Coordinates of N, CA and C in Angstrom, one line a residue:
M29 N -4.3 -12.1 -34.1 CA -4.0 -10.8 -34.5 C -4.4 -10.5 -35.9
Y30 N -4.5 -11.5 -36.7 CA -4.9 -11.3 -38.1 C -6.3 -10.8 -38.2
Q31 N -7.2 -11.2 -37.3 CA -8.6 -10.8 -37.3 C -8.6 -9.3 -36.9
L32 N -7.7 -8.8 -36.1 CA -7.7 -7.4 -35.8 C -7.3 -6.6 -37.1
K33 N -6.4 -7.1 -37.9 CA -6.0 -6.4 -39.1 C -7.2 -6.4 -40.1
Q34 N -8.0 -7.5 -40.1 CA -9.2 -7.5 -41.0 C -10.2 -6.5 -40.5
L35 N -10.3 -6.4 -39.2 CA -11.3 -5.4 -38.6 C -10.9 -4.0 -38.9
A36 N -9.6 -3.7 -38.8 CA -9.1 -2.4 -39.1 C -9.3 -2.0 -40.6
E37 N -9.1 -3.0 -41.5 CA -9.3 -2.8 -42.9 C -10.8 -2.6 -43.2
Y38 N -11.7 -3.3 -42.5 CA -13.1 -3.1 -42.7 C -13.5 -1.7 -42.2
I39 N -13.1 -1.3 -41.1 CA -13.4 0.0 -40.6 C -12.9 1.1 -41.5
E40 N -11.7 0.9 -42.0 CA -11.2 1.9 -43.0 C -12.1 2.0 -44.2
S41 N -12.5 0.9 -44.7 CA -13.4 0.9 -45.9 C -14.7 1.5 -45.7
K42 N -15.2 1.5 -44.5 CA -16.5 2.0 -44.1 C -16.5 3.5 -43.7
T43 N -15.3 4.0 -43.5 CA -15.2 5.4 -43.0 C -14.5 6.3 -44.0
R44 N -14.3 5.9 -45.2 CA -13.7 6.8 -46.2 C -14.4 8.1 -46.4
D45 N -15.7 8.1 -46.2 CA -16.5 9.3 -46.5 C -16.9 10.0 -45.2
M46 N -16.3 9.7 -44.1 CA -16.8 10.2 -42.8 C -16.4 11.7 -42.7
K47 N -17.2 12.4 -41.9 CA -17.0 13.9 -41.7 C -15.8 14.1 -40.8
P48 N -15.2 15.2 -40.8 CA -14.0 15.5 -40.0 C -14.2 15.3 -38.5
D49 N -15.4 15.5 -38.0 CA -15.6 15.4 -36.5 C -16.2 14.1 -36.1
D50 N -16.5 13.2 -37.1 CA -17.0 11.9 -36.8 C -16.0 11.0 -36.1
K51 N -16.5 10.1 -35.3 CA -15.6 9.1 -34.6 C -16.2 7.7 -34.7
V52 N -15.4 6.7 -34.6 CA -15.9 5.4 -34.6 C -15.7 4.9 -33.2
M53 N -16.7 4.3 -32.6 CA -16.6 3.7 -31.3 C -16.5 2.1 -31.5
L54 N -15.5 1.5 -30.9 CA -15.3 0.1 -31.1 C -15.2 -0.5 -29.7
V55 N -16.2 -1.3 -29.3 CA -16.3 -1.9 -28.0 C -16.4 -3.4 -28.0
G56 N -15.9 -4.0 -27.0 CA -16.1 -5.4 -26.9 C -15.0 -6.2 -26.2
D57 N -15.2 -7.5 -26.2 CA -14.2 -8.4 -25.6 C -13.3 -8.8 -26.7
F58 N -12.0 -8.4 -26.7 CA -11.0 -8.8 -27.7 C -10.1 -9.9 -27.3
N59 N -10.4 -10.5 -26.1 CA -9.6 -11.7 -25.6 C -8.1 -11.4 -25.6
I60 N -7.7 -10.1 -25.4 CA -6.3 -9.8 -25.1 C -6.3 -8.9 -23.9
S61 N -5.7 -9.4 -22.9 CA -5.7 -8.8 -21.6 C -4.7 -7.6 -21.5
S62 N -5.2 -6.5 -21.0 CA -4.3 -5.3 -20.8 C -4.0 -5.2 -19.3
R63 N -3.8 -6.3 -18.7 CA -3.5 -6.4 -17.2 C -2.4 -7.4 -17.0
K64 N -1.5 -7.2 -16.1 CA -0.4 -8.1 -15.8 C -1.0 -9.4 -15.2
F65 N -0.4 -10.5 -15.5 CA -0.9 -11.8 -15.0 C -0.6 -11.9 -13.5
N66 N -1.7 -12.3 -12.8 CA -1.5 -12.6 -11.3 C -1.3 -14.1 -11.2
S67 N -1.1 -14.5 -9.9 CA -0.8 -15.9 -9.7 C -1.9 -16.9 -10.1
H68 N -3.2 -16.4 -10.0 CA -4.3 -17.2 -10.4 C -4.3 -17.5 -11.9
I69 N -4.0 -16.5 -12.7 CA -4.0 -16.8 -14.1 C -2.8 -17.6 -14.6
I70 N -1.6 -17.4 -13.9 CA -0.5 -18.2 -14.2 C -0.8 -19.7 -13.9
N71 N -1.4 -20.0 -12.8 CA -1.8 -21.4 -12.5 C -2.8 -21.9 -13.5
Q72 N -3.7 -21.0 -14.0 CA -4.7 -21.4 -15.0 C -3.9 -21.8 -16.3
F73 N -3.0 -21.0 -16.7 CA -2.2 -21.4 -17.9 C -1.4 -22.7 -17.7
K74 N -0.9 -22.9 -16.5 CA -0.2 -24.1 -16.3 C -1.1 -25.3 -16.4
G75 N -2.3 -25.2 -15.9 CA -3.3 -26.3 -16.1 C -3.7 -26.5 -17.6
Y76 N -3.9 -25.4 -18.3 CA -4.2 -25.5 -19.7 C -3.0 -26.1 -20.5
A77 N -1.8 -25.7 -20.1 CA -0.6 -26.2 -20.8 C -0.5 -27.7 -20.7
E78 N -1.0 -28.3 -19.7 CA -0.9 -29.8 -19.5 C -1.7 -30.5 -20.6
Q79 N -2.8 -29.8 -21.1 CA -3.6 -30.3 -22.2 C -3.2 -29.8 -23.5
D80 N -2.7 -28.6 -23.6 CA -2.3 -28.0 -24.8 C -1.0 -27.2 -24.6
P81 N 0.1 -27.8 -25.2 CA 1.4 -27.1 -25.0 C 1.5 -25.7 -25.5
G82 N 0.6 -25.3 -26.3 CA 0.6 -23.9 -26.9 C 0.5 -22.9 -25.8
Y83 N -0.1 -23.3 -24.7 CA -0.3 -22.3 -23.5 C 1.0 -22.0 -22.8
N84 N 2.1 -22.8 -23.1 CA 3.4 -22.5 -22.5 C 3.9 -21.2 -22.9
T85 N 3.5 -20.6 -24.1 CA 3.9 -19.3 -24.5 C 3.6 -18.3 -23.5
F86 N 2.5 -18.4 -22.8 CA 2.1 -17.4 -21.8 C 3.0 -17.5 -20.5
L87 N 3.7 -18.6 -20.4 CA 4.5 -18.8 -19.2 C 5.9 -18.6 -19.4
E88 N 6.3 -18.3 -20.7 CA 7.7 -18.0 -21.0 C 8.2 -16.7 -20.4
E89 N 9.5 -16.7 -20.0 CA 10.2 -15.6 -19.5 C 10.0 -14.4 -20.5
G90 N 9.6 -13.3 -20.0 CA 9.5 -12.1 -20.9 C 8.2 -11.9 -21.6
F91 N 7.3 -12.8 -21.4 CA 6.0 -12.6 -22.1 C 5.3 -11.5 -21.3
D92 N 4.7 -10.5 -22.1 CA 4.1 -9.4 -21.5 C 2.8 -9.1 -22.2
C93 N 1.7 -9.4 -21.5 CA 0.4 -9.1 -22.1 C 0.1 -7.7 -22.2
L94 N 0.7 -6.8 -21.5 CA 0.5 -5.3 -21.7 C 1.1 -4.9 -23.0
M95 N 2.2 -5.5 -23.4 CA 2.8 -5.3 -24.7 C 1.8 -5.8 -25.8
E96 N 1.2 -6.9 -25.6 CA 0.3 -7.5 -26.5 C -0.9 -6.5 -26.8
A97 N -1.4 -5.9 -25.7 CA -2.5 -5.0 -25.8 C -2.0 -3.7 -26.6
E98 N -0.8 -3.3 -26.4 CA -0.3 -2.2 -27.2 C -0.2 -2.5 -28.7
I99 N 0.2 -3.8 -29.0 CA 0.3 -4.3 -30.4 C -1.1 -4.3 -31.0
M100 N -2.1 -4.7 -30.2 CA -3.5 -4.7 -30.7 C -3.9 -3.2 -31.1
K101 N -3.6 -2.2 -30.3 CA -3.9 -0.8 -30.7 C -3.2 -0.4 -31.9
K102 N -1.9 -0.8 -32.0 CA -1.1 -0.5 -33.2 C -1.8 -1.1 -34.5
I103 N -2.2 -2.3 -34.4 CA -2.9 -2.9 -35.6 C -4.2 -2.2 -35.9
L104 N -4.9 -1.9 -34.9 CA -6.2 -1.1 -35.1 C -6.0 0.2 -35.7
S105 N -4.8 0.8 -35.5 CA -4.5 2.1 -36.1 C -4.3 2.1 -37.6
A106 N -4.2 0.9 -38.2 CA -4.1 0.7 -39.6 C -2.9 1.6 -40.1
D107 N -1.7 1.3 -39.6 CA -0.5 2.0 -39.9 C -0.6 3.5 -39.8
G108 N -1.3 3.9 -38.7 CA -1.4 5.3 -38.4 C -2.5 6.1 -39.0
L109 N -3.4 5.4 -39.8 CA -4.5 6.0 -40.4 C -5.5 6.5 -39.3
F110 N -5.6 5.7 -38.2 CA -6.5 6.0 -37.1 C -5.7 6.4 -35.9
N111 N -6.2 7.4 -35.2 CA -5.8 7.7 -33.8 C -6.7 6.8 -32.9
V112 N -6.1 5.9 -32.2 CA -6.9 5.0 -31.3 C -6.7 5.4 -29.9
K113 N -7.9 5.8 -29.3 CA -7.9 6.1 -27.9 C -8.6 5.0 -27.1
D114 N -7.9 4.5 -26.1 CA -8.5 3.5 -25.2 C -9.0 4.2 -24.0
L115 N -10.4 4.2 -23.8 CA -11.0 5.0 -22.7 C -10.6 4.4 -21.4
K116 N -10.1 3.1 -21.3 CA -9.7 2.5 -20.1 C -8.4 3.0 -19.6
D117 N -7.6 3.7 -20.5 CA -6.2 4.1 -20.1 C -6.2 5.0 -18.9
K118 N -7.3 5.8 -18.7 CA -7.3 6.7 -17.6 C -7.5 6.0 -16.2
L119 N -7.9 4.7 -16.3 CA -8.2 3.9 -15.1 C -7.0 3.0 -14.8
K120 N -6.0 3.0 -15.5 CA -4.9 2.1 -15.3 C -4.1 2.3 -14.0
D121 N -3.6 1.3 -13.4 CA -2.7 1.3 -12.3 C -1.5 0.6 -12.6
E122 N -0.7 0.2 -11.6 CA 0.6 -0.5 -11.9 C 0.4 -1.9 -12.4
E123 N -0.8 -2.4 -12.3 CA -1.1 -3.8 -12.8 C -1.7 -3.7 -14.2
G124 N -2.0 -2.5 -14.7 CA -2.6 -2.4 -16.0 C -4.0 -1.8 -15.9
A125 N -4.8 -2.1 -16.9 CA -6.2 -1.7 -16.9 C -7.1 -2.5 -15.8
P126 N -8.2 -1.9 -15.5 CA -9.0 -2.6 -14.5 C -9.5 -3.9 -15.0
A127 N -9.7 -4.9 -14.1 CA -10.3 -6.2 -14.5 C -11.7 -6.1 -15.0
T128 N -12.0 -6.7 -16.1 CA -13.4 -6.7 -16.6 C -13.9 -8.1 -16.7
F129 N -13.1 -9.1 -16.3 CA -13.5 -10.5 -16.3 C -12.7 -11.1 -15.1
A130 N -13.5 -11.9 -14.3 CA -12.9 -12.6 -13.2 C -12.2 -11.7 -12.2
G131 N -12.9 -10.6 -11.9 CA -12.4 -9.7 -10.9 C -12.5 -10.1 -9.5
T132 N -11.9 -9.4 -8.6 CA -11.9 -9.7 -7.2 C -12.2 -8.5 -6.4
V133 N -12.6 -8.7 -5.1 CA -12.8 -7.7 -4.1 C -11.9 -8.0 -3.0
E134 N -11.2 -6.9 -2.5 CA -10.4 -7.1 -1.3 C -11.2 -6.9 -0.1
L135 N -11.1 -7.9 0.9 CA -11.8 -7.8 2.1 C -11.0 -7.0 3.1
E136 N -11.6 -6.6 4.3 CA -10.9 -5.9 5.3 C -9.6 -6.5 5.8
D137 N -9.6 -7.8 5.8 CA -8.4 -8.6 6.3 C -7.3 -8.7 5.2
G138 N -7.6 -8.1 4.0 CA -6.6 -8.1 3.0 C -6.7 -9.3 2.0
S139 N -7.6 -10.3 2.3 CA -7.8 -11.4 1.4 C -8.7 -11.0 0.3
K140 N -8.7 -11.7 -0.8 CA -9.5 -11.4 -2.0 C -10.5 -12.5 -2.2
V141 N -11.7 -12.1 -2.7 CA -12.7 -13.1 -3.1 C -13.2 -12.7 -4.5
P142 N -13.7 -13.7 -5.2 CA -14.2 -13.4 -6.6 C -15.4 -12.5 -6.6
V143 N -15.5 -11.6 -7.5 CA -16.7 -10.8 -7.7 C -17.9 -11.6 -8.2
D144 N -17.6 -12.5 -9.1 CA -18.7 -13.3 -9.7 C -18.2 -14.8 -9.8
T145 N -19.1 -15.7 -9.5 CA -18.7 -17.1 -9.6 C -19.6 -17.8 -10.6
A146 N -20.7 -17.2 -11.1 CA -21.7 -17.8 -11.9 C -21.3 -17.9 -13.4
L147 N -20.5 -16.9 -13.9 CA -20.3 -16.8 -15.3 C -19.0 -17.3 -15.8
M148 N -18.2 -18.0 -14.9 CA -16.9 -18.5 -15.3 C -16.6 -19.8 -14.7
S149 N -15.7 -20.5 -15.3 CA -15.3 -21.8 -14.7 C -14.4 -21.6 -13.4
Q150 N -14.3 -22.6 -12.7 CA -13.5 -22.6 -11.5 C -12.1 -22.1 -11.8
M151 N -11.6 -22.6 -12.9 CA -10.2 -22.2 -13.2 C -10.0 -20.7 -13.5
D152 N -11.1 -20.1 -14.0 CA -11.0 -18.7 -14.3 C -11.1 -17.7 -13.1
L153 N -11.7 -18.3 -12.0 CA -12.0 -17.4 -10.9 C -10.7 -16.6 -10.4
M154 N -10.9 -15.3 -10.2 CA -9.9 -14.4 -9.6 C -8.7 -14.2 -10.5
T155 N -8.8 -14.5 -11.8 CA -7.7 -14.2 -12.7 C -7.5 -12.8 -13.1
E156 N -8.5 -11.9 -12.8 CA -8.4 -10.5 -13.0 C -7.9 -10.1 -14.4
Q157 N -8.6 -10.5 -15.4 CA -8.2 -10.2 -16.7 C -9.0 -8.9 -17.2
S158 N -8.4 -8.2 -18.1 CA -9.0 -7.0 -18.6 C -9.1 -7.2 -20.1
L159 N -10.2 -7.8 -20.5 CA -10.5 -8.2 -21.9 C -11.3 -7.3 -22.7
D160 N -12.1 -6.5 -22.0 CA -13.1 -5.6 -22.6 C -12.5 -4.3 -22.9
Y161 N -12.9 -3.7 -24.0 CA -12.3 -2.4 -24.4 C -13.3 -1.5 -24.9
I162 N -13.0 -0.2 -24.8 CA -13.8 0.9 -25.4 C -12.8 1.8 -26.1
F163 N -12.8 1.6 -27.4 CA -11.9 2.4 -28.3 C -12.7 3.5 -29.0
I164 N -12.0 4.6 -29.1 CA -12.5 5.7 -30.0 C -11.5 5.8 -31.1
L165 N -11.9 5.7 -32.4 CA -11.0 5.8 -33.5 C -11.4 7.1 -34.3
E166 N -10.4 7.8 -34.6 CA -10.5 9.0 -35.4 C -9.6 8.9 -36.6
R167 N -10.0 9.2 -37.8 CA -9.2 9.2 -38.9 C -8.2 10.4 -38.9
N168 N -7.0 10.1 -39.2 CA -5.9 11.1 -39.2 C -5.8 11.8 -40.6
D169 N -6.4 11.3 -41.6 CA -6.3 11.8 -43.0 C -7.4 12.8 -43.3
I170 N -8.3 13.0 -42.4 CA -9.4 14.0 -42.7 C -9.1 15.3 -41.9
K171 N -9.1 16.4 -42.6 CA -8.8 17.7 -42.0 C -9.9 18.0 -41.0
K172 N -9.5 18.3 -39.8 CA -10.4 18.7 -38.7 C -10.6 20.2 -38.9
R173 N -11.8 20.7 -38.6 CA -12.1 22.1 -38.6 C -11.6 22.8 -37.4
N174 N -10.9 23.9 -37.5 CA -10.5 24.7 -36.3 C -11.1 26.1 -36.4
Q175 N -10.8 26.9 -35.4 CA -11.4 28.2 -35.4 C -11.0 29.1 -36.6
E176 N -9.8 28.9 -37.1 CA -9.3 29.7 -38.3 C -10.2 29.4 -39.5
D177 N -10.8 28.2 -39.6 CA -11.6 27.8 -40.7 C -12.9 28.6 -40.8
F178 N -13.3 29.3 -39.7 CA -14.6 30.1 -39.7 C -14.3 31.6 -39.7
K179 N -14.9 32.3 -40.6 CA -14.7 33.7 -40.7 C -15.9 34.4 -40.2
D180 N -15.8 35.6 -39.6 CA -16.9 36.4 -39.2 C -17.4 37.1 -40.5
V181 N -18.7 37.0 -40.7 CA -19.4 37.5 -41.9 C -20.4 38.6 -41.4
E182 N -20.3 39.8 -42.0 CA -21.2 40.8 -41.6 C -22.4 40.6 -42.5
H183 N -23.6 40.5 -41.8 CA -24.8 40.3 -42.5 C -25.7 41.5 -42.2
P184 N -26.6 42.0 -43.2 CA -27.4 43.1 -42.9 C -28.3 43.0 -41.7
L185 N -28.7 41.8 -41.4 CA -29.6 41.6 -40.2 C -28.9 41.6 -38.9
S186 N -27.6 41.4 -39.0 CA -26.8 41.3 -37.7 C -27.0 42.4 -36.8
K187 N -27.0 43.7 -37.3 CA -27.1 44.9 -36.5 C -28.5 44.9 -35.8
T188 N -29.5 44.5 -36.6 CA -30.9 44.5 -36.1 C -31.1 43.4 -35.0
I189 N -30.5 42.3 -35.2 CA -30.6 41.2 -34.2 C -29.9 41.6 -32.9
K190 N -28.7 42.2 -33.1 CA -28.0 42.7 -31.9 C -28.8 43.7 -31.1
K191 N -29.4 44.7 -31.9 CA -30.2 45.7 -31.3 C -31.4 45.2 -30.5
Q192 N -32.1 44.2 -31.1 CA -33.2 43.6 -30.5 C -32.8 42.8 -29.2
W193 N -31.7 42.2 -29.3 CA -31.2 41.4 -28.2 C -30.9 42.4 -27.0
L194 N -30.3 43.5 -27.3 CA -30.0 44.5 -26.2 C -31.3 45.0 -25.6
I195 N -32.3 45.3 -26.4 CA -33.6 45.8 -25.9 C -34.2 44.7 -25.0
S196 N -34.2 43.5 -25.5 CA -34.8 42.4 -24.7 C -34.1 42.2 -23.4
K197 N -32.8 42.4 -23.3 CA -32.0 42.3 -22.1 C -32.3 43.4 -21.1
Q198 N -32.7 44.6 -21.6 CA -32.9 45.7 -20.8 C -34.4 45.8 -20.3
T199 N -35.3 45.2 -21.1 CA -36.7 45.3 -20.8 C -37.2 44.0 -20.2
P200 N -37.5 44.0 -18.9 CA -38.0 42.7 -18.3 C -39.4 42.4 -18.9
F201 N -39.8 41.1 -18.8 CA -41.1 40.7 -19.2 C -41.6 39.7 -18.2
S202 N -42.9 39.6 -18.2 CA -43.5 38.6 -17.3 C -44.7 37.9 -18.0
I203 N -45.1 36.8 -17.5 CA -46.2 36.0 -18.0 C -47.3 36.0 -16.9
K204 N -48.5 36.5 -17.3 CA -49.6 36.5 -16.3 C -50.2 35.1 -16.2
E205 N -50.7 34.9 -15.0 CA -51.4 33.6 -14.8 C -52.5 33.4 -15.7
D206 N -52.7 32.1 -16.1 CA -53.8 31.7 -16.9 C -53.8 32.3 -18.4
T207 N -52.6 32.7 -18.8 CA -52.5 33.2 -20.2 C -51.9 32.2 -21.1
I208 N -51.4 31.1 -20.5 CA -50.8 30.1 -21.4 C -51.7 28.9 -21.5

């Protein structure tokens, strides 16, 4: 999580002079799942825990990877400096965000099969993790322009332009063949 803090600080330093309507797009694999653990991933962590007891953290009662994903967004907000929008939020279901790694396809008989078997280890198959993100960050300390910021200004040409526009709307025109 410390690397996320460093990333937020870096983005803050590079966006100090951004315009009010500018946005930062942050995409990639953050290795934090925003999806509930299924039985395949629990078995994966049990296997990993045999070699590295640190993986037992993921198996503890009350561990919630959805909460971990929310903590990640809070860190990226840099204490509220950024409004962090996760574009995957619109696609969430009761299990969390859609799987972007080790996904599955449900067959007609209700069984599931892996979407991809070439890019992952046997242990990762069908773990349905959601590790990839598309974030939009907007600075909250830069005043956004709204309609009240713009005033109608009467310009000497405005009447002429409006008059010519009305004439062109009333007078049809055509282009003859072979003239262009």
